[in-house]
PDB file of C-alpha atoms in Angstrom:
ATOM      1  CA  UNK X 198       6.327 -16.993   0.191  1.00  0.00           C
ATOM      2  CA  UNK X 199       3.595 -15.003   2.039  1.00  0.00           C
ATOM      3  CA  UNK X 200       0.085 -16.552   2.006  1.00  0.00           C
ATOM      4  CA  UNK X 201      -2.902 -15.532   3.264  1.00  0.00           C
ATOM      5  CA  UNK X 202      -5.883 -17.919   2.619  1.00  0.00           C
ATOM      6  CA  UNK X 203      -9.466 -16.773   3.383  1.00  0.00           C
ATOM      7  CA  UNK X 204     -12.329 -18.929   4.364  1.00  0.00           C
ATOM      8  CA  UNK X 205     -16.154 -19.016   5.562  1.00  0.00           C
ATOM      9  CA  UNK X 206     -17.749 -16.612   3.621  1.00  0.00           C
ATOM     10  CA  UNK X 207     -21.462 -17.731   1.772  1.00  0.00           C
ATOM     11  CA  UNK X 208     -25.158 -16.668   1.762  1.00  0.00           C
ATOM     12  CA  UNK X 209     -26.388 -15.472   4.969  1.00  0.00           C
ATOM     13  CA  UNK X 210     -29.517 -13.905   5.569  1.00  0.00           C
ATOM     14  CA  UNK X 211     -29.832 -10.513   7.262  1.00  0.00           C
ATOM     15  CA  UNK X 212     -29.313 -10.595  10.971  1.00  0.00           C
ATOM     16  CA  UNK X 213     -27.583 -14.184  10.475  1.00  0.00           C
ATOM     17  CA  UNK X 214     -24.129 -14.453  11.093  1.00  0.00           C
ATOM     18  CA  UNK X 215     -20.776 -16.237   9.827  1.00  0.00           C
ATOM     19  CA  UNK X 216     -17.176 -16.511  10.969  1.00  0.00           C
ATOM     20  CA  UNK X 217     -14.345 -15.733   8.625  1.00  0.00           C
ATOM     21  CA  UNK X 218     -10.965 -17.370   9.001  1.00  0.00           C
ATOM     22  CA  UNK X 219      -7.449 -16.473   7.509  1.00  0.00           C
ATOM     23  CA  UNK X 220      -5.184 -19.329   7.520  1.00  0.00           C
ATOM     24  CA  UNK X 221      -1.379 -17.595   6.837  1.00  0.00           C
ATOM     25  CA  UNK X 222       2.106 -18.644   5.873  1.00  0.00           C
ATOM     26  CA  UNK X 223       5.241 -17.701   5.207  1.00  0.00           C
ATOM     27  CA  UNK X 224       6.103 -15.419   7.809  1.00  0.00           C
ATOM     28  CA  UNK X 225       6.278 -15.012  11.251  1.00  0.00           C
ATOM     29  CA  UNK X 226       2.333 -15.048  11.919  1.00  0.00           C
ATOM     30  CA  UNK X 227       2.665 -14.271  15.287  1.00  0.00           C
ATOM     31  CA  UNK X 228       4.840 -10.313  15.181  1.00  0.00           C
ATOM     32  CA  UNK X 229       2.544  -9.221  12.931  1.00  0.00           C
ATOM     33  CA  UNK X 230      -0.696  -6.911  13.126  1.00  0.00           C
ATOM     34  CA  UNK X 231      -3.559  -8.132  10.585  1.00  0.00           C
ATOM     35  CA  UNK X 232      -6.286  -6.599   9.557  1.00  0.00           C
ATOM     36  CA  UNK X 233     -10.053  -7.450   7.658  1.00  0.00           C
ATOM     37  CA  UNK X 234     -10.693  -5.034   4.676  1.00  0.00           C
ATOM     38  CA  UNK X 235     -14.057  -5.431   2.420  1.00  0.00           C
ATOM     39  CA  UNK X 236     -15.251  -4.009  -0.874  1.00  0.00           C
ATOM     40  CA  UNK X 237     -18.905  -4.013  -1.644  1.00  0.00           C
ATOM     41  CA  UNK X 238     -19.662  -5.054  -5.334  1.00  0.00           C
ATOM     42  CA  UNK X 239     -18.282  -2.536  -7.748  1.00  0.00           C
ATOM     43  CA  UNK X 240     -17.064  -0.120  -4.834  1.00  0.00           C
ATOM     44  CA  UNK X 241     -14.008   0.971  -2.737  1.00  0.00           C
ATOM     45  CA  UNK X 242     -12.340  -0.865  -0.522  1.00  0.00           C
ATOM     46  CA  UNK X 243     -13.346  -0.202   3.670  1.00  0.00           C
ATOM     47  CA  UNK X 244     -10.967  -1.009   6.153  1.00  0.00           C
ATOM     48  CA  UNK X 245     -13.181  -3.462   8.953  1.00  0.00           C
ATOM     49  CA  UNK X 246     -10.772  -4.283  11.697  1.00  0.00           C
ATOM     50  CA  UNK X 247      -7.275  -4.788  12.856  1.00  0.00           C
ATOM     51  CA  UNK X 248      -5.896  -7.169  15.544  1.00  0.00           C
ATOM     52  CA  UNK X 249      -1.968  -6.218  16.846  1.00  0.00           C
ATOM     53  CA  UNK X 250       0.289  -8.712  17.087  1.00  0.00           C
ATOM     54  CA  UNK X 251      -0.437  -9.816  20.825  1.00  0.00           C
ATOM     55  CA  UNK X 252      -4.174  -8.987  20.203  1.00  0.00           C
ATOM     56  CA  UNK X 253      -3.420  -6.204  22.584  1.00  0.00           C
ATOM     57  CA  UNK X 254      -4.771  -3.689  20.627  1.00  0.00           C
ATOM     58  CA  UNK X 255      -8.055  -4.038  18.199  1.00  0.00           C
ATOM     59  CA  UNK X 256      -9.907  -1.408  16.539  1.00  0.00           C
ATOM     60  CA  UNK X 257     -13.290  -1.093  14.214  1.00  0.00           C
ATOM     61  CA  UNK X 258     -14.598   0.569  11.537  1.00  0.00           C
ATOM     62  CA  UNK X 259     -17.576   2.116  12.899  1.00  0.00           C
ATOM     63  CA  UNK X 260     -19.685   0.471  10.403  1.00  0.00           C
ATOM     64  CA  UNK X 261     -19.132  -2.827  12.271  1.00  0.00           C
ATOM     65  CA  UNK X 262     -18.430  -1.942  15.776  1.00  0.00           C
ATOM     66  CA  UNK X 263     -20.381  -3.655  18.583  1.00  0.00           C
ATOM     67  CA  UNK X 264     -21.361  -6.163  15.545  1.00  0.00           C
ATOM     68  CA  UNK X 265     -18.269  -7.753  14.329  1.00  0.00           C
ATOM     69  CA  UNK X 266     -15.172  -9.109  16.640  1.00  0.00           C
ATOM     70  CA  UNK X 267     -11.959  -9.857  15.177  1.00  0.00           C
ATOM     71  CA  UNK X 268      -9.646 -12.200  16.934  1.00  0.00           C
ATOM     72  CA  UNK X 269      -6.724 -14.417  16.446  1.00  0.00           C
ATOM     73  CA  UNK X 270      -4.953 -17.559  17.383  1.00  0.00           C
ATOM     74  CA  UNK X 271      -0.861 -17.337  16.613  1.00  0.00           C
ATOM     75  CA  UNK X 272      -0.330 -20.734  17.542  1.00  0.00           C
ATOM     76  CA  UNK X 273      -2.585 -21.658  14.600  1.00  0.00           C
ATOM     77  CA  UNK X 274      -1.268 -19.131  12.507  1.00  0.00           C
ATOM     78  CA  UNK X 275      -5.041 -17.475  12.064  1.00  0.00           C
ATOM     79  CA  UNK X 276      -7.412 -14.936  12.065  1.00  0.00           C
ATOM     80  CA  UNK X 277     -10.695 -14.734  12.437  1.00  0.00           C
ATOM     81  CA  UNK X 278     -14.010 -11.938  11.765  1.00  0.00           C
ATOM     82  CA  UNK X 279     -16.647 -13.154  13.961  1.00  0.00           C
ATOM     83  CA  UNK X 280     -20.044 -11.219  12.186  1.00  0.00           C
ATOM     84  CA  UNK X 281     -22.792 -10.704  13.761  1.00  0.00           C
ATOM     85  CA  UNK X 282     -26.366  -9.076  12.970  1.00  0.00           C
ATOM     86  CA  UNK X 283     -25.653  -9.134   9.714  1.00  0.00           C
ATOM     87  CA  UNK X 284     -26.984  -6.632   7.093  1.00  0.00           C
ATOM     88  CA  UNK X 285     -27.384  -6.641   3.279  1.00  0.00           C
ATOM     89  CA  UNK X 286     -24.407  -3.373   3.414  1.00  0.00           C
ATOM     90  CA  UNK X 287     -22.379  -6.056   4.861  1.00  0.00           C
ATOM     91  CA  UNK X 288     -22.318  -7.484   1.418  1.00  0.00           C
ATOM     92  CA  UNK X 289     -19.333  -8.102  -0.336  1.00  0.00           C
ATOM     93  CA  UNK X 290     -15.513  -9.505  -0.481  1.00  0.00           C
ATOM     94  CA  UNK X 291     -13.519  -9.566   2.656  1.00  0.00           C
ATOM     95  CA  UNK X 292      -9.950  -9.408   2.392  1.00  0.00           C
ATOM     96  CA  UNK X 293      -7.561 -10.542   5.103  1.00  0.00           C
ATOM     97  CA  UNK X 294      -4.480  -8.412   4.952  1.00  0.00           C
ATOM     98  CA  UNK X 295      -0.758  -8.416   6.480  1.00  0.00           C
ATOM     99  CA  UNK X 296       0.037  -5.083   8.473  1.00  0.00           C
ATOM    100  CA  UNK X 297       3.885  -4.316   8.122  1.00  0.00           C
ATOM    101  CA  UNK X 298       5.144  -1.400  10.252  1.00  0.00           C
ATOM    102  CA  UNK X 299       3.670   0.643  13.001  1.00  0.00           C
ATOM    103  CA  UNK X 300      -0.356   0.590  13.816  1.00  0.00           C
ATOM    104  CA  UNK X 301       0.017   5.085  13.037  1.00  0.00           C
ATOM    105  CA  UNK X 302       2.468   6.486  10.757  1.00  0.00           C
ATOM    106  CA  UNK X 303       4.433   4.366   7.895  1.00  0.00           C
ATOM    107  CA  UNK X 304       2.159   1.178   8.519  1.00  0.00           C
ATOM    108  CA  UNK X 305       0.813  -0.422   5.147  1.00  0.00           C
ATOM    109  CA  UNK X 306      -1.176  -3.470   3.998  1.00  0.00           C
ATOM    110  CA  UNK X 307       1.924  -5.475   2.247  1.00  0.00           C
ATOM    111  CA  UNK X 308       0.559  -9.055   1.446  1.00  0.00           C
ATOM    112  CA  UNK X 309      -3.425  -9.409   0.884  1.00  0.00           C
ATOM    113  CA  UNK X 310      -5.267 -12.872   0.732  1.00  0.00           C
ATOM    114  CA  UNK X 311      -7.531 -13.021  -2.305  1.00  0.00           C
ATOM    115  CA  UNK X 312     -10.975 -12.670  -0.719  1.00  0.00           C
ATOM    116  CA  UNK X 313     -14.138 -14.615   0.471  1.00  0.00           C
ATOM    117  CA  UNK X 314     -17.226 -13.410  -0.538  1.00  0.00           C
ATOM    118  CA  UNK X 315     -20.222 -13.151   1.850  1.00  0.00           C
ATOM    119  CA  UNK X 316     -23.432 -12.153   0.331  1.00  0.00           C
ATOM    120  CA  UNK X 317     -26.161 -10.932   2.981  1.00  0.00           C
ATOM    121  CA  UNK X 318     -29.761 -11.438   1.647  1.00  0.00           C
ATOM    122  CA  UNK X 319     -33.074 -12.667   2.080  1.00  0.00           C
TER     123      UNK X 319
ATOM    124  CA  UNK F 117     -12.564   9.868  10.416  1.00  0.00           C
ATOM    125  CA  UNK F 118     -10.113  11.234   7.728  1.00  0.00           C
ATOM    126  CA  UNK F 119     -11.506  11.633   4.480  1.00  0.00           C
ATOM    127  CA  UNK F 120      -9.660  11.062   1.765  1.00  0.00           C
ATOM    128  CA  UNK F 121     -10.781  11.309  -2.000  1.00  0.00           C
ATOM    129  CA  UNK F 122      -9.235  10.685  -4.790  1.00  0.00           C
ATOM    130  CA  UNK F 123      -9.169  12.627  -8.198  1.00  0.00           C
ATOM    131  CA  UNK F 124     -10.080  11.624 -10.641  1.00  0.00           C
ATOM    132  CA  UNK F 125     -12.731   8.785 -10.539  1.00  0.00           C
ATOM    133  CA  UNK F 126     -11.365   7.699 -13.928  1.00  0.00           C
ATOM    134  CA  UNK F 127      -8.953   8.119 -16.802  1.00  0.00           C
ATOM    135  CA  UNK F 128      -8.498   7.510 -20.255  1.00  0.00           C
ATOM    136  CA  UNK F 129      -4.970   7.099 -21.154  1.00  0.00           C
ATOM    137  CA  UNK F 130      -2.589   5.233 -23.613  1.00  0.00           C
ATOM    138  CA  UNK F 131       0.473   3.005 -23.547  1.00  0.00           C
ATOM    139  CA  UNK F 132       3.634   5.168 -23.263  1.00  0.00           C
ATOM    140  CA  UNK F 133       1.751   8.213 -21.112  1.00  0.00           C
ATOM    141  CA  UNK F 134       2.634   9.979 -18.310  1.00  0.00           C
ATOM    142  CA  UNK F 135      -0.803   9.657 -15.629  1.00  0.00           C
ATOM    143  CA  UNK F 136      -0.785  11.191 -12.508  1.00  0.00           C
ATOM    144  CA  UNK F 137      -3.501  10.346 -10.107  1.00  0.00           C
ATOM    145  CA  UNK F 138      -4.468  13.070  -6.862  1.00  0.00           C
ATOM    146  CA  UNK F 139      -5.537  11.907  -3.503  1.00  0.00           C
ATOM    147  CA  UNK F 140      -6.227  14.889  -1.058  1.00  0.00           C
ATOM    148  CA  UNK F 141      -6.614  14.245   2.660  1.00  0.00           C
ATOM    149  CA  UNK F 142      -9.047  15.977   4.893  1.00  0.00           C
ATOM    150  CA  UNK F 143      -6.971  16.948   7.667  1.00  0.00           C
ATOM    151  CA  UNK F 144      -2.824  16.669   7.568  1.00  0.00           C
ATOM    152  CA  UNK F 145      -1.306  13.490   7.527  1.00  0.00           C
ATOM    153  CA  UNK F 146       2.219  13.948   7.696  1.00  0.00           C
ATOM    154  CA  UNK F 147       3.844  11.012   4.728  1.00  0.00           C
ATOM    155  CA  UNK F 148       1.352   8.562   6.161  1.00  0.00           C
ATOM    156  CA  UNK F 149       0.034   7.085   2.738  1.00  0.00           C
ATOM    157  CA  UNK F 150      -0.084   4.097   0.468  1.00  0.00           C
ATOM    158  CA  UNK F 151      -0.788   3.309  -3.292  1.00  0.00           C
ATOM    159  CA  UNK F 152      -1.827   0.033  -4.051  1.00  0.00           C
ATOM    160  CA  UNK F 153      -3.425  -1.192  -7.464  1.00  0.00           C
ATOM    161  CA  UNK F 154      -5.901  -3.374  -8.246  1.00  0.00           C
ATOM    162  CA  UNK F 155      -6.835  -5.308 -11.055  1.00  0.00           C
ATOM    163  CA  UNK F 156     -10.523  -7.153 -11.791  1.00  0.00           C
ATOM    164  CA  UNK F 157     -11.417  -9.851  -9.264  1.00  0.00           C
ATOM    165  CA  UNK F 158      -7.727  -9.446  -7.789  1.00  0.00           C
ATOM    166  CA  UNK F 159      -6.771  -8.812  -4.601  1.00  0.00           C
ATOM    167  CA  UNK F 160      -4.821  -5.222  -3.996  1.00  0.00           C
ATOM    168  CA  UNK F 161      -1.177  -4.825  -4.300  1.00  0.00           C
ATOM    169  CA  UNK F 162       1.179  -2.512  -3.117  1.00  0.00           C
ATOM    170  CA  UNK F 163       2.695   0.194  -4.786  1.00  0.00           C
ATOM    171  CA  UNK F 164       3.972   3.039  -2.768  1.00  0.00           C
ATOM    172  CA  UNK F 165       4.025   3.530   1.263  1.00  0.00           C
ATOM    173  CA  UNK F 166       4.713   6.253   3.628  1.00  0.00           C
ATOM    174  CA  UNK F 167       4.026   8.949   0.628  1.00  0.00           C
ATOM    175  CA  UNK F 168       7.129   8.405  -1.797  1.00  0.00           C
ATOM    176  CA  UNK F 169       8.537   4.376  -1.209  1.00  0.00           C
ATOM    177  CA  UNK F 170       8.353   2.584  -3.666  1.00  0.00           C
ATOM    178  CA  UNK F 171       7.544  -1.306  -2.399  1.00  0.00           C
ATOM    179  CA  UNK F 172      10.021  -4.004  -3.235  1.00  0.00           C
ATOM    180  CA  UNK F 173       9.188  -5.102  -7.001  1.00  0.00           C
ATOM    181  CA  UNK F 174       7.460  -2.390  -8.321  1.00  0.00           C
ATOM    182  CA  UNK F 175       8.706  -1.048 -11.315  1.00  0.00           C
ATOM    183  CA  UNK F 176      10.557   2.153 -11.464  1.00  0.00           C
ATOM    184  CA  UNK F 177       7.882   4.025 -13.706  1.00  0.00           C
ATOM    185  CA  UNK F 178       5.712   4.412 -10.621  1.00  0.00           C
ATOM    186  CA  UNK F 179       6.473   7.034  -8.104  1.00  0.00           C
ATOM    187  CA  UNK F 180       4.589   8.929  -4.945  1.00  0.00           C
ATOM    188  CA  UNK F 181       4.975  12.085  -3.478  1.00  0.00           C
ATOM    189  CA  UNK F 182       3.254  14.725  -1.275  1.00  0.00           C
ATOM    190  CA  UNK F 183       2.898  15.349   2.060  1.00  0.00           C
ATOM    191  CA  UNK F 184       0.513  17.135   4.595  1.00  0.00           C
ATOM    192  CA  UNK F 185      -3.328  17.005   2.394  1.00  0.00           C
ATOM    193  CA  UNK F 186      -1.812  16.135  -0.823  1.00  0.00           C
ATOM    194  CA  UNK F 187      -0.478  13.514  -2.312  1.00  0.00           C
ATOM    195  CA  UNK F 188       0.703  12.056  -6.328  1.00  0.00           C
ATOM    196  CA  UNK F 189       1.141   8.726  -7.721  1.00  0.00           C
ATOM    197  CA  UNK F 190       2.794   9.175 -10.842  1.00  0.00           C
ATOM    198  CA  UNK F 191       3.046   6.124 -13.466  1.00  0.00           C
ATOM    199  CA  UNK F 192       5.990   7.212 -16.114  1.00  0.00           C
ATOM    200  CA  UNK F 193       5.139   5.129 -19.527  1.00  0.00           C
ATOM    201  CA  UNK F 194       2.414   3.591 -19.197  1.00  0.00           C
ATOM    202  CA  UNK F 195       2.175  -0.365 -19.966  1.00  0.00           C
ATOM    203  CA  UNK F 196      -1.020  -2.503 -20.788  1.00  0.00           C
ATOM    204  CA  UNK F 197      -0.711  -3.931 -17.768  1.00  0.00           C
ATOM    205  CA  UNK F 198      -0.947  -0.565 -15.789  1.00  0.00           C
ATOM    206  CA  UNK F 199      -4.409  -0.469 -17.133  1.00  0.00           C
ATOM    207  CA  UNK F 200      -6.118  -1.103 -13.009  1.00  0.00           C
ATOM    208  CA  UNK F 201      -7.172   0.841 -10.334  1.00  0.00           C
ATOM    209  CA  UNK F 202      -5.575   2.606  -8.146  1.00  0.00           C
ATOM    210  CA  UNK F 203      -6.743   3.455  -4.462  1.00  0.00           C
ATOM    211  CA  UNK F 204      -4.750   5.755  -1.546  1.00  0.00           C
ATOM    212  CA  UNK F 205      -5.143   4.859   2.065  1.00  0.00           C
ATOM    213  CA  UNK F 206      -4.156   7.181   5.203  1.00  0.00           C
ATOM    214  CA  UNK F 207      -1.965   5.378   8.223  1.00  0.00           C
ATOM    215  CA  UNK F 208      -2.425   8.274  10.312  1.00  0.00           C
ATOM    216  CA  UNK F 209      -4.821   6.720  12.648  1.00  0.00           C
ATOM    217  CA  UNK F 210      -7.855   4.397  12.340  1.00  0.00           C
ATOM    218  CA  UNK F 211     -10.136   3.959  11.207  1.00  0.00           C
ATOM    219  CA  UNK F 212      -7.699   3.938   8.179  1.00  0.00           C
ATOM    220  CA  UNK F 213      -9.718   5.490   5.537  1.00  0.00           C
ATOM    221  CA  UNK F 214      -9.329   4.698   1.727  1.00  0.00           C
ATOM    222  CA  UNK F 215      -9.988   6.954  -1.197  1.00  0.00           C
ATOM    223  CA  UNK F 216     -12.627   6.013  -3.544  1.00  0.00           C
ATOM    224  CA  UNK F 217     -10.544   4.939  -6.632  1.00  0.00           C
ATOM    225  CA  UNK F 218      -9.185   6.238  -9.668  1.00  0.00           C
ATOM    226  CA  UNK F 219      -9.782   3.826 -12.964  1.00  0.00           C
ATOM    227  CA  UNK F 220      -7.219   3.852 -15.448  1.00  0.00           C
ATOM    228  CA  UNK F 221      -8.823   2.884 -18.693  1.00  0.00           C
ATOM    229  CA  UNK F 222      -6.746   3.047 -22.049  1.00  0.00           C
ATOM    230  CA  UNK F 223      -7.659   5.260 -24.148  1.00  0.00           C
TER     231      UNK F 223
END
């Protein structure tokens, strides 16, 4: 069974910072892309980041670029969202997320953890 | 970045319905597009990928199609516990850009 177990979120005021790990099972941790999605309170979901299976390849949301840095450790079997310079629109529930397929084309979130919550405010 | 929005924001439906839920990209993605669901204070799940597959353990009554700028999820027979909402997402590059949400409320 696929798990993906988020950790590290809390109250952080603005220009603090706080690390977010994902802790998976289940699967083969290490062939797999993964990726950090967030939804504000009572909003959409926003893709943040995604780290390739190698960490060859890592992309932002421009939202967070230059701010946040996503990395991982595949002997551990983690992932992590290092945020910086944090902001009150950085509010909200990160979600770690399993990328199955290619990085462009048929790609697709298929397993999501079930969120840690990071509130940014004063 | 590739805007996609969804239409509409919500719906009012009942059990047994047919709903079919729009998400129109801004430029052409080919079939590179997802459904997933999501319930209050739930993590998202899966529905539909590249356009028209349905994911493993989904039931039948939901289908995708589309392709290019515009996509359908269709949900055949509605059951209570259909009653979510319902987001697209592009794969045709990054950053990979969501649509705002449909609601499915019953009616």
């Amino acid at each position: 069974e696929v798990r993906l177990v988020e950790s590290g979120g809390g109250l952080v005021k603005p220009g603090g910072s706080l690390r977010l790990s994902c802790a998976a099972s289940g699967f083969t941790f290490s062939s797999y892309t993964m990726n950090w999605v967030r939804q504000a309170p009572g909003k959409g979901l926003e893709w943040v980041s995604s780290i390739s299976s190698s960490s060859s390849s890592i992309y932002y949301a421009d939202s967070v670029k230059g701010r946040f840095t996503i990395s991982r450790d595949n002997a551990e079997n983690s992932v992590y969202l290092q945020m910086n310079s944090l902001r009150d629109e950085d509010t909200g529930v990160y979600f770690c997320a399993k990328w199955m397929g290619p990085a462009t084309g048929t790609g697709r979130i298929d397993y999501w953890g079930q969120g840690t919550k990071v509130t940014v405010s004063s | 970045d590739i805007k996609m929005t969804q239409s509409p924001s919500s719906l009012s439906a009942s059990v047994g319905d047919r709903v079919t839920i729009t998400c129109r990209a801004s430029q052409n993605i080919n079939i590179y597009l997802s459904w997933y669901q999501q319930k209050p204070g739930k993590a998202p799940n899966l529905l539909i990928h590249a356009a028209s597959r349905v994911q493993s353990g989904v039931p039948s009554r939901f289908s995708g199609s589309g392709s290019g700028t515009d996509f359908t999820l269709t949900i055949n027979s509605l059951q209570t516990e259909d009653f979510a909402t319902y987001f697209c997402q592009q794969s045709y590059n990054t950053p990979y850009t969501f649509g705002q949400g449909t609601k499915l409320e019953i009616k």
